[in-house]
Coordinates of C-alpha atoms in Angstrom, one line a residue:
M1 CA -147.9 -156.6 -50.0
P2 CA -146.3 -159.6 -48.4
A3 CA -143.3 -158.9 -46.2
Y4 CA -141.9 -162.4 -46.1
R5 CA -142.4 -165.8 -47.7
L6 CA -141.8 -169.4 -46.6
V7 CA -140.0 -171.6 -49.2
S8 CA -139.8 -175.4 -48.8
Y9 CA -136.4 -177.0 -49.2
T10 CA -137.6 -178.7 -52.3
G11 CA -138.7 -175.3 -53.7
D12 CA -142.2 -176.8 -54.6
Q13 CA -144.0 -174.9 -51.9
K14 CA -144.1 -171.2 -51.3
F15 CA -146.3 -169.3 -48.9
E16 CA -146.6 -165.5 -48.8
L17 CA -146.7 -163.9 -45.3
P18 CA -148.4 -160.5 -45.3
L19 CA -147.4 -158.0 -42.7
G20 CA -149.6 -157.8 -39.6
R21 CA -151.3 -161.1 -40.2
T22 CA -151.5 -164.1 -37.9
L23 CA -151.5 -167.3 -40.0
L24 CA -152.4 -170.9 -39.0
V25 CA -150.1 -173.6 -40.1
G26 CA -151.7 -177.1 -40.3
R27 CA -152.8 -180.1 -42.2
A28 CA -156.5 -179.0 -42.4
V29 CA -157.7 -177.5 -45.7
T30 CA -158.9 -174.5 -43.8
S31 CA -155.4 -173.6 -42.6
D32 CA -153.9 -170.4 -43.9
I33 CA -150.7 -172.4 -44.6
A34 CA -151.9 -175.9 -45.5
I35 CA -149.1 -178.5 -45.5
Y36 CA -150.4 -182.0 -46.4
D37 CA -147.9 -184.2 -44.7
P38 CA -148.6 -186.9 -42.0
T39 CA -146.1 -185.4 -39.6
I40 CA -148.1 -182.1 -39.6
S41 CA -150.9 -181.7 -37.0
R42 CA -154.3 -180.3 -38.1
R43 CA -153.5 -177.2 -36.0
H44 CA -149.7 -177.3 -35.9
A45 CA -148.4 -173.7 -35.3
E46 CA -149.2 -170.1 -35.6
L47 CA -147.2 -167.4 -37.3
T48 CA -147.5 -163.7 -36.6
V49 CA -145.8 -161.5 -39.2
A50 CA -144.1 -158.3 -38.0
P51 CA -141.6 -155.9 -39.7
E52 CA -138.7 -157.3 -37.6
G53 CA -139.5 -160.9 -38.2
V54 CA -142.1 -163.7 -37.7
Q55 CA -143.2 -164.8 -34.3
V56 CA -143.7 -168.5 -34.0
R57 CA -146.0 -170.4 -31.6
D58 CA -146.4 -174.1 -31.6
L59 CA -150.0 -175.2 -30.9
G60 CA -149.1 -178.4 -29.1
S61 CA -148.3 -180.3 -32.3
S62 CA -147.4 -184.0 -32.1
N63 CA -144.1 -183.8 -33.9
G64 CA -143.1 -180.3 -32.9
T65 CA -141.8 -177.1 -34.5
C66 CA -138.1 -176.4 -34.8
I67 CA -136.3 -173.1 -35.6
N68 CA -132.8 -173.7 -37.0
G69 CA -133.0 -177.3 -35.7
T70 CA -134.0 -176.5 -32.2
R71 CA -137.5 -177.5 -31.1
V72 CA -139.5 -174.5 -29.7
T73 CA -142.8 -173.8 -28.2
A74 CA -142.4 -170.1 -29.1
G75 CA -139.7 -168.1 -30.8
R76 CA -138.9 -165.7 -33.6
L77 CA -138.0 -166.4 -37.2
S78 CA -135.6 -164.0 -39.0
T79 CA -134.7 -163.8 -42.6
S80 CA -132.7 -166.9 -43.8
D81 CA -133.7 -168.9 -40.7
S82 CA -135.0 -172.4 -41.2
I83 CA -138.2 -173.7 -39.6
T84 CA -139.4 -177.3 -39.5
F85 CA -143.0 -178.2 -39.0
G86 CA -143.0 -181.9 -38.2
K87 CA -140.5 -183.2 -40.7
V88 CA -141.2 -180.5 -43.4
L89 CA -138.4 -177.9 -43.7
F90 CA -138.9 -174.3 -44.8
Q91 CA -136.7 -171.2 -45.0
L92 CA -137.9 -167.6 -44.4
E93 CA -137.1 -165.2 -47.2
R94 CA -137.9 -161.5 -47.6
A95 CA -140.6 -161.2 -50.2
D96 CA -139.1 -158.0 -51.7
G97 CA -135.8 -159.7 -52.4
A98 CA -133.9 -157.4 -50.1
E99 CA -130.8 -158.7 -48.3
P100 CA -131.5 -160.2 -44.9
R101 CA -131.8 -157.8 -42.0
P102 CA -129.4 -158.2 -39.1
S103 CA -130.8 -160.6 -36.5
Q104 CA -132.2 -158.8 -33.5
P105 CA -131.0 -160.2 -30.1
L106 CA -133.5 -162.5 -28.4
P107 CA -134.0 -162.7 -24.7
D108 CA -131.5 -165.0 -23.0
S109 CA -134.0 -167.7 -22.5
E110 CA -134.7 -167.9 -26.2
I111 CA -131.2 -167.6 -27.7
V112 CA -130.4 -170.6 -29.9
R113 CA -127.1 -169.4 -31.4
Q114 CA -124.6 -166.6 -31.1
M115 CA -123.0 -165.1 -34.2
Q116 CA -120.2 -162.5 -33.8
V117 CA -118.3 -161.8 -37.0
S118 CA -119.3 -162.3 -40.6
G119 CA -117.0 -164.0 -43.0
G120 CA -116.8 -165.7 -46.3
L121 CA -118.4 -169.0 -47.1
P122 CA -116.3 -172.1 -47.4
P123 CA -115.9 -173.5 -51.0
D124 CA -118.7 -176.0 -50.5
L125 CA -121.2 -173.3 -49.9
A126 CA -119.8 -170.5 -52.0
A127 CA -122.2 -168.9 -54.5
R128 CA -122.5 -165.6 -56.2
T129 CA -125.8 -164.4 -54.6
A130 CA -127.6 -164.7 -51.3
D131 CA -130.4 -166.7 -53.0
D132 CA -127.9 -169.0 -54.6
R133 CA -126.2 -169.6 -51.2
Q134 CA -129.5 -170.4 -49.5
A135 CA -130.6 -172.7 -52.3
R136 CA -127.3 -174.5 -52.0
K137 CA -127.6 -174.8 -48.2
L138 CA -131.2 -176.2 -48.5
S139 CA -130.1 -178.6 -51.1
L140 CA -127.3 -179.8 -48.9
L141 CA -129.7 -180.2 -45.9
L142 CA -132.1 -182.2 -48.0
D143 CA -129.2 -184.5 -49.1
I144 CA -128.0 -184.8 -45.5
S145 CA -131.5 -185.7 -44.3
Q146 CA -131.7 -188.4 -46.9
K147 CA -128.3 -189.8 -45.8
L148 CA -129.3 -189.9 -42.2
A149 CA -132.9 -191.1 -42.7
G150 CA -133.4 -194.8 -41.8
E151 CA -130.1 -195.2 -40.0
L152 CA -131.2 -196.5 -36.6
D153 CA -127.9 -197.9 -35.4
L154 CA -126.5 -195.1 -33.2
D155 CA -122.8 -195.7 -33.9
R156 CA -123.3 -195.9 -37.6
L157 CA -125.5 -192.8 -37.5
L158 CA -122.9 -190.8 -35.6
G159 CA -120.3 -191.9 -38.1
R160 CA -122.4 -190.6 -40.9
V161 CA -122.9 -187.3 -39.2
A162 CA -119.1 -186.9 -38.9
D163 CA -118.5 -188.0 -42.5
V164 CA -121.1 -185.5 -43.8
T165 CA -119.5 -182.7 -41.7
F166 CA -116.2 -183.2 -43.4
E167 CA -117.9 -183.4 -46.8
V168 CA -119.7 -180.1 -46.6
M169 CA -117.7 -177.9 -44.2
N170 CA -114.1 -176.7 -44.0
V171 CA -113.3 -178.3 -40.7
D172 CA -110.2 -180.1 -39.4
R173 CA -111.9 -182.0 -36.5
V174 CA -115.3 -183.2 -35.5
S175 CA -116.5 -184.5 -32.2
I176 CA -119.9 -185.6 -30.9
L177 CA -120.7 -185.8 -27.2
L178 CA -124.0 -187.3 -25.9
R179 CA -125.5 -186.6 -22.6
N180 CA -125.9 -189.5 -20.1
E181 CA -129.6 -189.5 -19.2
T182 CA -128.9 -190.6 -15.6
T183 CA -125.9 -188.4 -14.6
G184 CA -126.3 -185.6 -17.1
E185 CA -122.6 -186.0 -17.9
L186 CA -121.4 -185.4 -21.5
V187 CA -119.8 -188.6 -22.8
P188 CA -117.6 -188.6 -26.0
R189 CA -119.1 -190.9 -28.6
I190 CA -117.1 -190.1 -31.8
S191 CA -114.1 -188.0 -32.8
R192 CA -112.7 -187.7 -36.2
S193 CA -109.8 -185.6 -37.7
R194 CA -108.9 -185.0 -41.3
L195 CA -105.3 -184.4 -40.1
G196 CA -104.8 -188.0 -39.2
D197 CA -104.6 -187.5 -35.5
T198 CA -104.8 -190.8 -33.6
E199 CA -105.5 -189.3 -30.2
H200 CA -109.1 -188.8 -29.1
Q201 CA -110.2 -185.2 -29.5
H202 CA -111.4 -183.6 -26.3
V203 CA -113.9 -180.8 -26.7
P204 CA -112.8 -177.8 -24.6
R205 CA -114.8 -177.9 -21.4
S206 CA -115.4 -174.1 -21.4
I207 CA -117.1 -174.3 -24.8
A208 CA -119.1 -177.5 -24.0
D209 CA -120.3 -176.0 -20.7
K210 CA -121.6 -172.8 -22.3
V211 CA -123.3 -174.6 -25.1
V212 CA -125.2 -177.0 -22.8
R213 CA -125.8 -174.6 -20.0
E214 CA -127.2 -171.8 -22.1
R215 CA -128.5 -173.9 -25.0
V216 CA -126.8 -171.8 -27.6
A217 CA -124.6 -172.5 -30.6
V218 CA -121.4 -170.6 -30.6
L219 CA -118.8 -169.5 -33.1
S220 CA -115.3 -168.4 -32.1
H221 CA -113.0 -167.0 -34.8
N222 CA -110.0 -167.1 -32.5
A223 CA -110.8 -169.5 -29.6
A224 CA -107.5 -168.9 -27.8
A225 CA -108.1 -165.2 -27.6
D226 CA -111.9 -165.4 -27.0
S227 CA -112.7 -164.1 -23.5
R228 CA -115.7 -166.5 -23.2
F229 CA -113.5 -169.6 -23.3
K230 CA -110.6 -169.4 -20.8
S231 CA -109.5 -173.0 -20.8
N232 CA -106.1 -174.7 -20.9
S233 CA -107.4 -177.4 -23.2
I234 CA -107.9 -174.8 -25.9
Q235 CA -104.3 -173.8 -25.8
M236 CA -103.1 -177.4 -25.5
Q237 CA -105.2 -178.6 -28.5
S238 CA -104.1 -175.6 -30.7
V239 CA -107.7 -174.7 -31.3
Q240 CA -107.9 -171.7 -33.7
S241 CA -111.5 -171.4 -34.9
A242 CA -114.3 -173.4 -33.4
M243 CA -118.1 -173.9 -33.7
C244 CA -120.3 -175.9 -31.4
S245 CA -124.1 -176.5 -31.5
P246 CA -126.3 -178.3 -29.0
L247 CA -128.2 -181.4 -30.2
M248 CA -131.7 -180.5 -29.1
A249 CA -134.4 -183.1 -29.0
S250 CA -136.9 -180.4 -27.7
A251 CA -136.9 -176.9 -26.4
D252 CA -135.8 -178.2 -22.9
Q253 CA -133.9 -181.4 -23.7
V254 CA -130.2 -181.4 -24.8
L255 CA -129.1 -184.7 -26.2
G256 CA -125.5 -183.7 -26.5
L257 CA -123.4 -181.4 -28.7
L258 CA -121.8 -181.3 -32.1
Y259 CA -118.3 -179.6 -32.1
V260 CA -116.1 -178.7 -35.0
D261 CA -112.8 -176.8 -35.1
N262 CA -110.0 -175.7 -37.3
V263 CA -106.4 -175.9 -36.0
T264 CA -104.7 -174.4 -39.0
A265 CA -106.2 -170.9 -39.3
T266 CA -108.3 -168.3 -37.4
N267 CA -111.4 -166.8 -38.9
S268 CA -112.2 -170.1 -40.7
F269 CA -115.9 -170.0 -40.1
S270 CA -118.7 -167.5 -41.0
D271 CA -122.1 -166.8 -39.6
D272 CA -123.5 -168.8 -42.5
D273 CA -121.4 -171.7 -41.4
L274 CA -122.8 -171.5 -37.8
Q275 CA -126.4 -171.2 -39.1
F276 CA -125.8 -174.3 -41.3
L277 CA -124.2 -176.2 -38.3
V278 CA -127.3 -175.4 -36.2
A279 CA -129.7 -176.7 -38.9
F280 CA -127.4 -179.8 -39.4
A281 CA -127.3 -180.4 -35.7
G282 CA -131.1 -180.3 -35.6
L283 CA -131.2 -183.1 -38.3
A284 CA -128.6 -185.1 -36.4
A285 CA -130.6 -184.7 -33.1
L286 CA -133.7 -186.0 -34.8
G287 CA -131.7 -189.0 -36.1
I288 CA -130.3 -189.7 -32.6
Q289 CA -133.7 -189.4 -31.1
S290 CA -135.1 -191.8 -33.7
S291 CA -132.3 -194.2 -33.0
S292 CA -133.0 -194.0 -29.3
Y293 CA -136.7 -194.7 -29.9
A294 CA -135.8 -197.6 -32.1
E295 CA -133.5 -199.1 -29.5
Q296 CA -136.2 -198.7 -26.9
L297 CA -138.7 -200.4 -29.1
R298 CA -136.2 -203.2 -29.7
R299 CA -135.7 -203.7 -26.0
E300 CA -139.4 -203.7 -25.4
A301 CA -139.9 -206.3 -28.2
V302 CA -137.2 -208.5 -26.6
V303 CA -138.8 -208.1 -23.1
R304 CA -142.3 -208.7 -24.6
S305 CA -141.2 -211.8 -26.4
N306 CA -139.7 -213.2 -23.2
F307 CA -142.7 -212.2 -21.0
E308 CA -145.3 -213.6 -23.4
R309 CA -144.2 -217.0 -22.3
Y310 CA -145.4 -216.2 -18.8
F311 CA -148.0 -213.4 -19.3
A312 CA -151.0 -212.7 -21.5
P313 CA -149.9 -210.5 -24.5
N314 CA -151.5 -207.4 -23.2
V315 CA -149.9 -207.8 -19.8
A316 CA -146.5 -208.5 -21.4
S317 CA -146.9 -205.3 -23.4
E318 CA -147.8 -203.4 -20.2
I319 CA -144.8 -204.7 -18.4
A320 CA -142.4 -204.0 -21.3
Q321 CA -143.4 -200.4 -21.3
Q322 CA -143.1 -199.9 -17.6
Q323 CA -139.6 -198.9 -16.2
G324 CA -138.8 -201.4 -13.5
A325 CA -142.1 -203.3 -13.5
V326 CA -140.0 -206.5 -13.3
R327 CA -136.6 -205.5 -12.0
L328 CA -133.6 -207.4 -10.8
G329 CA -134.1 -208.7 -7.3
G330 CA -137.7 -208.5 -6.0
D331 CA -140.0 -207.6 -3.2
K332 CA -142.5 -209.0 -0.7
R333 CA -146.1 -209.1 -1.7
S334 CA -149.3 -211.1 -1.0
I335 CA -150.4 -213.2 -3.9
A336 CA -152.5 -216.3 -4.8
I337 CA -150.6 -219.3 -6.0
L338 CA -152.2 -222.1 -8.0
F339 CA -150.8 -225.6 -8.7
S340 CA -152.5 -228.1 -11.0
D341 CA -151.3 -231.7 -11.5
I342 CA -152.5 -234.5 -13.8
R343 CA -153.5 -237.5 -11.7
G344 CA -152.0 -240.9 -12.6
F345 CA -150.0 -239.5 -15.5
T346 CA -146.8 -241.4 -14.7
T347 CA -148.7 -244.7 -14.9
M348 CA -150.5 -243.7 -18.0
S349 CA -147.3 -242.5 -19.8
E350 CA -145.9 -246.0 -19.4
T351 CA -148.6 -247.4 -21.7
L352 CA -148.6 -244.6 -24.3
G353 CA -146.1 -243.8 -27.1
P354 CA -144.1 -240.6 -26.9
D355 CA -146.0 -238.9 -29.8
V356 CA -149.3 -239.5 -28.1
I357 CA -148.0 -238.2 -24.8
A358 CA -146.6 -235.1 -26.5
Q359 CA -149.9 -234.4 -28.3
L360 CA -151.9 -234.8 -25.1
L361 CA -149.7 -232.5 -23.1
T362 CA -149.6 -229.9 -25.9
D363 CA -153.4 -229.8 -26.1
Y364 CA -153.8 -229.8 -22.3
F365 CA -151.1 -227.1 -21.6
S366 CA -152.3 -224.9 -24.4
E367 CA -155.9 -224.9 -23.1
M368 CA -154.8 -224.4 -19.4
V369 CA -152.3 -221.6 -20.2
D370 CA -154.9 -219.7 -22.2
I371 CA -157.2 -219.8 -19.2
V372 CA -154.5 -218.6 -16.8
F373 CA -153.9 -215.6 -19.2
E374 CA -157.6 -215.0 -19.7
Y375 CA -158.1 -214.5 -15.9
G376 CA -155.0 -212.2 -15.7
G377 CA -152.6 -214.7 -14.1
T378 CA -148.9 -215.3 -14.6
L379 CA -147.6 -218.6 -15.8
D380 CA -144.7 -219.2 -13.4
K381 CA -143.5 -222.6 -14.8
F382 CA -144.3 -226.1 -15.9
I383 CA -143.0 -228.8 -13.6
G384 CA -143.3 -232.0 -15.5
D385 CA -147.1 -232.4 -16.1
A386 CA -147.9 -229.8 -13.4
I387 CA -148.6 -226.1 -13.8
M388 CA -147.7 -223.3 -11.4
A389 CA -149.5 -220.0 -11.9
L390 CA -149.7 -216.7 -9.9
W391 CA -152.2 -213.9 -9.3
G392 CA -150.8 -210.7 -7.9
A393 CA -147.2 -210.7 -9.3
P394 CA -145.8 -208.9 -11.1
I395 CA -149.1 -207.1 -12.0
A396 CA -151.6 -207.0 -9.1
H397 CA -155.4 -206.6 -9.2
P398 CA -157.7 -206.1 -6.3
D399 CA -159.6 -209.3 -7.0
D400 CA -156.6 -211.6 -7.6
P401 CA -157.9 -214.3 -5.1
D402 CA -161.2 -214.5 -7.0
R403 CA -159.5 -214.6 -10.3
A404 CA -157.4 -217.6 -9.2
I405 CA -160.4 -219.6 -8.1
E406 CA -162.4 -218.7 -11.2
A407 CA -159.4 -219.8 -13.3
A408 CA -159.2 -223.1 -11.5
V409 CA -163.0 -223.7 -12.1
A410 CA -162.5 -222.8 -15.8
M411 CA -159.6 -225.1 -16.1
Q412 CA -161.6 -228.1 -14.7
R413 CA -164.5 -227.3 -17.0
A414 CA -162.2 -227.0 -20.0
L415 CA -160.6 -230.4 -19.1
G416 CA -164.1 -231.9 -19.2
T417 CA -164.5 -230.6 -22.7
L418 CA -161.0 -232.0 -23.7
N419 CA -161.9 -235.4 -22.2
T420 CA -165.1 -235.5 -24.3
R421 CA -163.1 -234.9 -27.4
W422 CA -160.3 -237.4 -26.5
R423 CA -162.9 -240.0 -25.6
A424 CA -164.5 -239.6 -29.1
A425 CA -161.0 -240.0 -30.6
D426 CA -160.3 -243.1 -28.5
K427 CA -157.6 -241.3 -26.6
P428 CA -157.1 -241.5 -22.8
E429 CA -158.8 -239.0 -20.5
L430 CA -157.1 -237.0 -17.9
G431 CA -158.0 -236.0 -14.3
V432 CA -156.4 -232.9 -12.6
G433 CA -156.2 -231.9 -9.0
V434 CA -155.8 -228.2 -8.1
G435 CA -154.5 -226.5 -5.0
I436 CA -154.6 -222.8 -4.3
A437 CA -153.1 -220.8 -1.4
Y438 CA -152.8 -217.1 -0.5
G439 CA -150.1 -215.4 1.5
E440 CA -147.0 -213.2 1.5
V441 CA -144.1 -214.4 -0.7
F442 CA -140.9 -213.0 -2.1
A443 CA -141.5 -212.3 -5.8
G444 CA -138.7 -211.4 -8.2
N445 CA -136.0 -212.4 -10.6
I446 CA -134.0 -215.3 -9.1
G447 CA -131.1 -217.2 -10.5
S448 CA -127.5 -216.7 -11.6
H449 CA -125.9 -214.1 -13.8
R450 CA -126.3 -216.5 -16.7
R451 CA -130.0 -217.2 -16.3
L452 CA -132.6 -215.3 -14.3
E453 CA -136.2 -216.5 -13.8
Y454 CA -139.1 -214.6 -12.4
T455 CA -140.7 -216.7 -9.6
V456 CA -142.0 -216.6 -6.1
I457 CA -140.7 -218.1 -2.8
G458 CA -142.5 -218.5 0.4
D459 CA -144.7 -220.6 2.7
A460 CA -147.8 -220.0 0.7
V461 CA -146.1 -221.6 -2.3
N462 CA -145.4 -224.7 -0.3
I463 CA -149.0 -224.9 1.0
A464 CA -150.4 -224.6 -2.6
A465 CA -148.2 -227.4 -3.8
R466 CA -149.2 -229.6 -0.8
L467 CA -152.9 -228.9 -1.4
C468 CA -152.5 -229.8 -5.1
A469 CA -150.9 -233.1 -4.0
E470 CA -153.9 -233.9 -1.8
A471 CA -156.6 -232.9 -4.4
G472 CA -158.3 -235.7 -6.3
P473 CA -159.2 -235.7 -9.9
G474 CA -161.6 -232.8 -10.6
E475 CA -161.1 -231.4 -7.1
I476 CA -160.0 -227.8 -6.2
L477 CA -158.7 -227.4 -2.6
V478 CA -158.0 -223.9 -1.2
S479 CA -156.4 -222.6 1.9
D480 CA -158.5 -220.8 4.6
S481 CA -156.4 -217.6 4.0
L482 CA -157.6 -217.6 0.4
R483 CA -161.2 -218.3 1.2
R484 CA -161.4 -215.5 3.8
I485 CA -160.1 -212.9 1.3
T486 CA -162.4 -213.7 -1.7
R487 CA -164.8 -210.9 -2.6
R488 CA -167.3 -212.6 -4.9
A489 CA -169.8 -215.2 -3.8
M490 CA -168.1 -218.5 -3.8
R491 CA -169.3 -221.9 -2.5
F492 CA -166.9 -223.9 -0.4
D493 CA -167.2 -227.2 1.5
P494 CA -165.0 -227.6 4.6
V495 CA -162.8 -230.7 4.6
P496 CA -161.0 -232.2 7.6
A497 CA -157.9 -230.2 8.6
M498 CA -154.9 -231.6 6.8
S499 CA -151.4 -232.3 8.1
L500 CA -149.3 -231.1 5.2
K501 CA -145.6 -231.9 4.8
G502 CA -143.5 -229.2 6.3
K503 CA -146.2 -227.8 8.5
A504 CA -146.1 -228.4 12.2
Q505 CA -149.8 -227.9 12.7
A506 CA -152.8 -229.1 10.6
V507 CA -154.0 -226.6 8.0
T508 CA -157.7 -225.6 7.6
V509 CA -158.7 -226.5 4.0
Y510 CA -161.8 -225.9 1.9
R511 CA -163.0 -227.6 -1.3
V512 CA -164.6 -225.5 -4.0
Q513 CA -168.1 -227.0 -4.5
S514 CA -168.3 -229.5 -7.3
D515 CA -171.1 -227.7 -9.2
M516 CA -168.6 -224.8 -9.7
A517 CA -166.1 -227.2 -11.2
V518 CA -166.4 -230.6 -12.8
L519 CA -169.5 -232.6 -11.9
H520 CA -168.2 -235.9 -13.1
P521 CA -164.4 -236.3 -13.1
P522 CA -163.1 -239.1 -15.4
A523 CA -163.6 -242.5 -13.8
T524 CA -160.7 -244.0 -15.7
V525 CA -158.0 -242.1 -13.7
T526 CA -156.8 -242.6 -10.2
R527 CA -155.3 -240.3 -7.7
A528 CA -151.5 -240.0 -8.0

């Protein structure tokens, strides 16, 4: 003979819970309680049925298990309590139709509400029988969930929560406070009054502190006389009856609180009201969490769209998901810097039309940037017809120097392919010189409050630019500091030490052997 049953809020699913059984809840067909919903895990939760109630244990489900709106890993379900698996809401009923047993006190660590005095239901929830009342409450919760679903703007969501509270409960004032993630402080976000008050309603601190600290929902029939809440603000605000529930995102995370009160009469709220407020607060918390996730995704999308101009899409996605991967300011780090520049482009552009130049540069830059990304580099900027790229900032790899050289070789080879295509189309060919240096630089966001740009500053940047200026068409010149730190087998030819602009002493320079790059640079271009 079943002791209890679970009834879905739509009434289309009922599961009998025999006494002494341990039942598996999940999406699998082998589950004792099979719920075919995408928010349900295959092994979602476990229910153990005892005379005094149903013990609940979440089995590490993806979307969690909530009792009366509070996410739990373990807890106990009593008659008339609501339980949510994923996003599927049920209520526990006694199978024999008996009236609910009084709730047994739970250990302090598991208390999710406190109920002190029973009273009548407000008109919105009034019904002749307990079953009618529960059906009405579940219907209201379904309606509320539909009203909140899909609202991802936090301010509008909180406004809807306040509006719905007035619609279904006999309250004079509603306030929602959200917790600052950094400081833990409760910050007022919305306050409404049906009495037409213009001043912002302050939630009595003694009530707020208890709700957040102990993670309990509280009901006070006479707040001014309640020994739990000795606070001047209760007297000053004429609080008579009050209820408050934490907004729980999980068993150990309080998003804030939902507070309602009545200033016109004591004993305004019942235990059923508090139970309803807890379930309602659970739905509101899910909406707030969804809004937070949506905002996070929106920020990541904005960051990703900005970063994809400079990084490969997978790198941009990685940066967007990392807190502080690219933060304001910067730091010192050792990186490889590459400059490439088209030789003789200024002279060539004087003889070509703007449309031809634009098409040539578009084809050239598209090919070169793809190669930079392919080898895990960062596109720092375009400087006219020159490219500046980085390896080691903001994402570093152990083989960044090798990647930079291999990218340069790939760029020269790709240019050879482009030149072959342009030659066949009777278009001018290009020759490119490349310079690469390695050293410590300052890397970070630099600029004004109106426009920040991620870039690098340091001596190694200047050396790479000077080497690029000295490199001939099809040539790759690298600094000795870069050559010495390469890991993979590379072939270099020493060239005479160069006196570079801005350097007091000549710099040791190497040329990447021509068989690694372009064997025959275009003869039609000259060194810039």
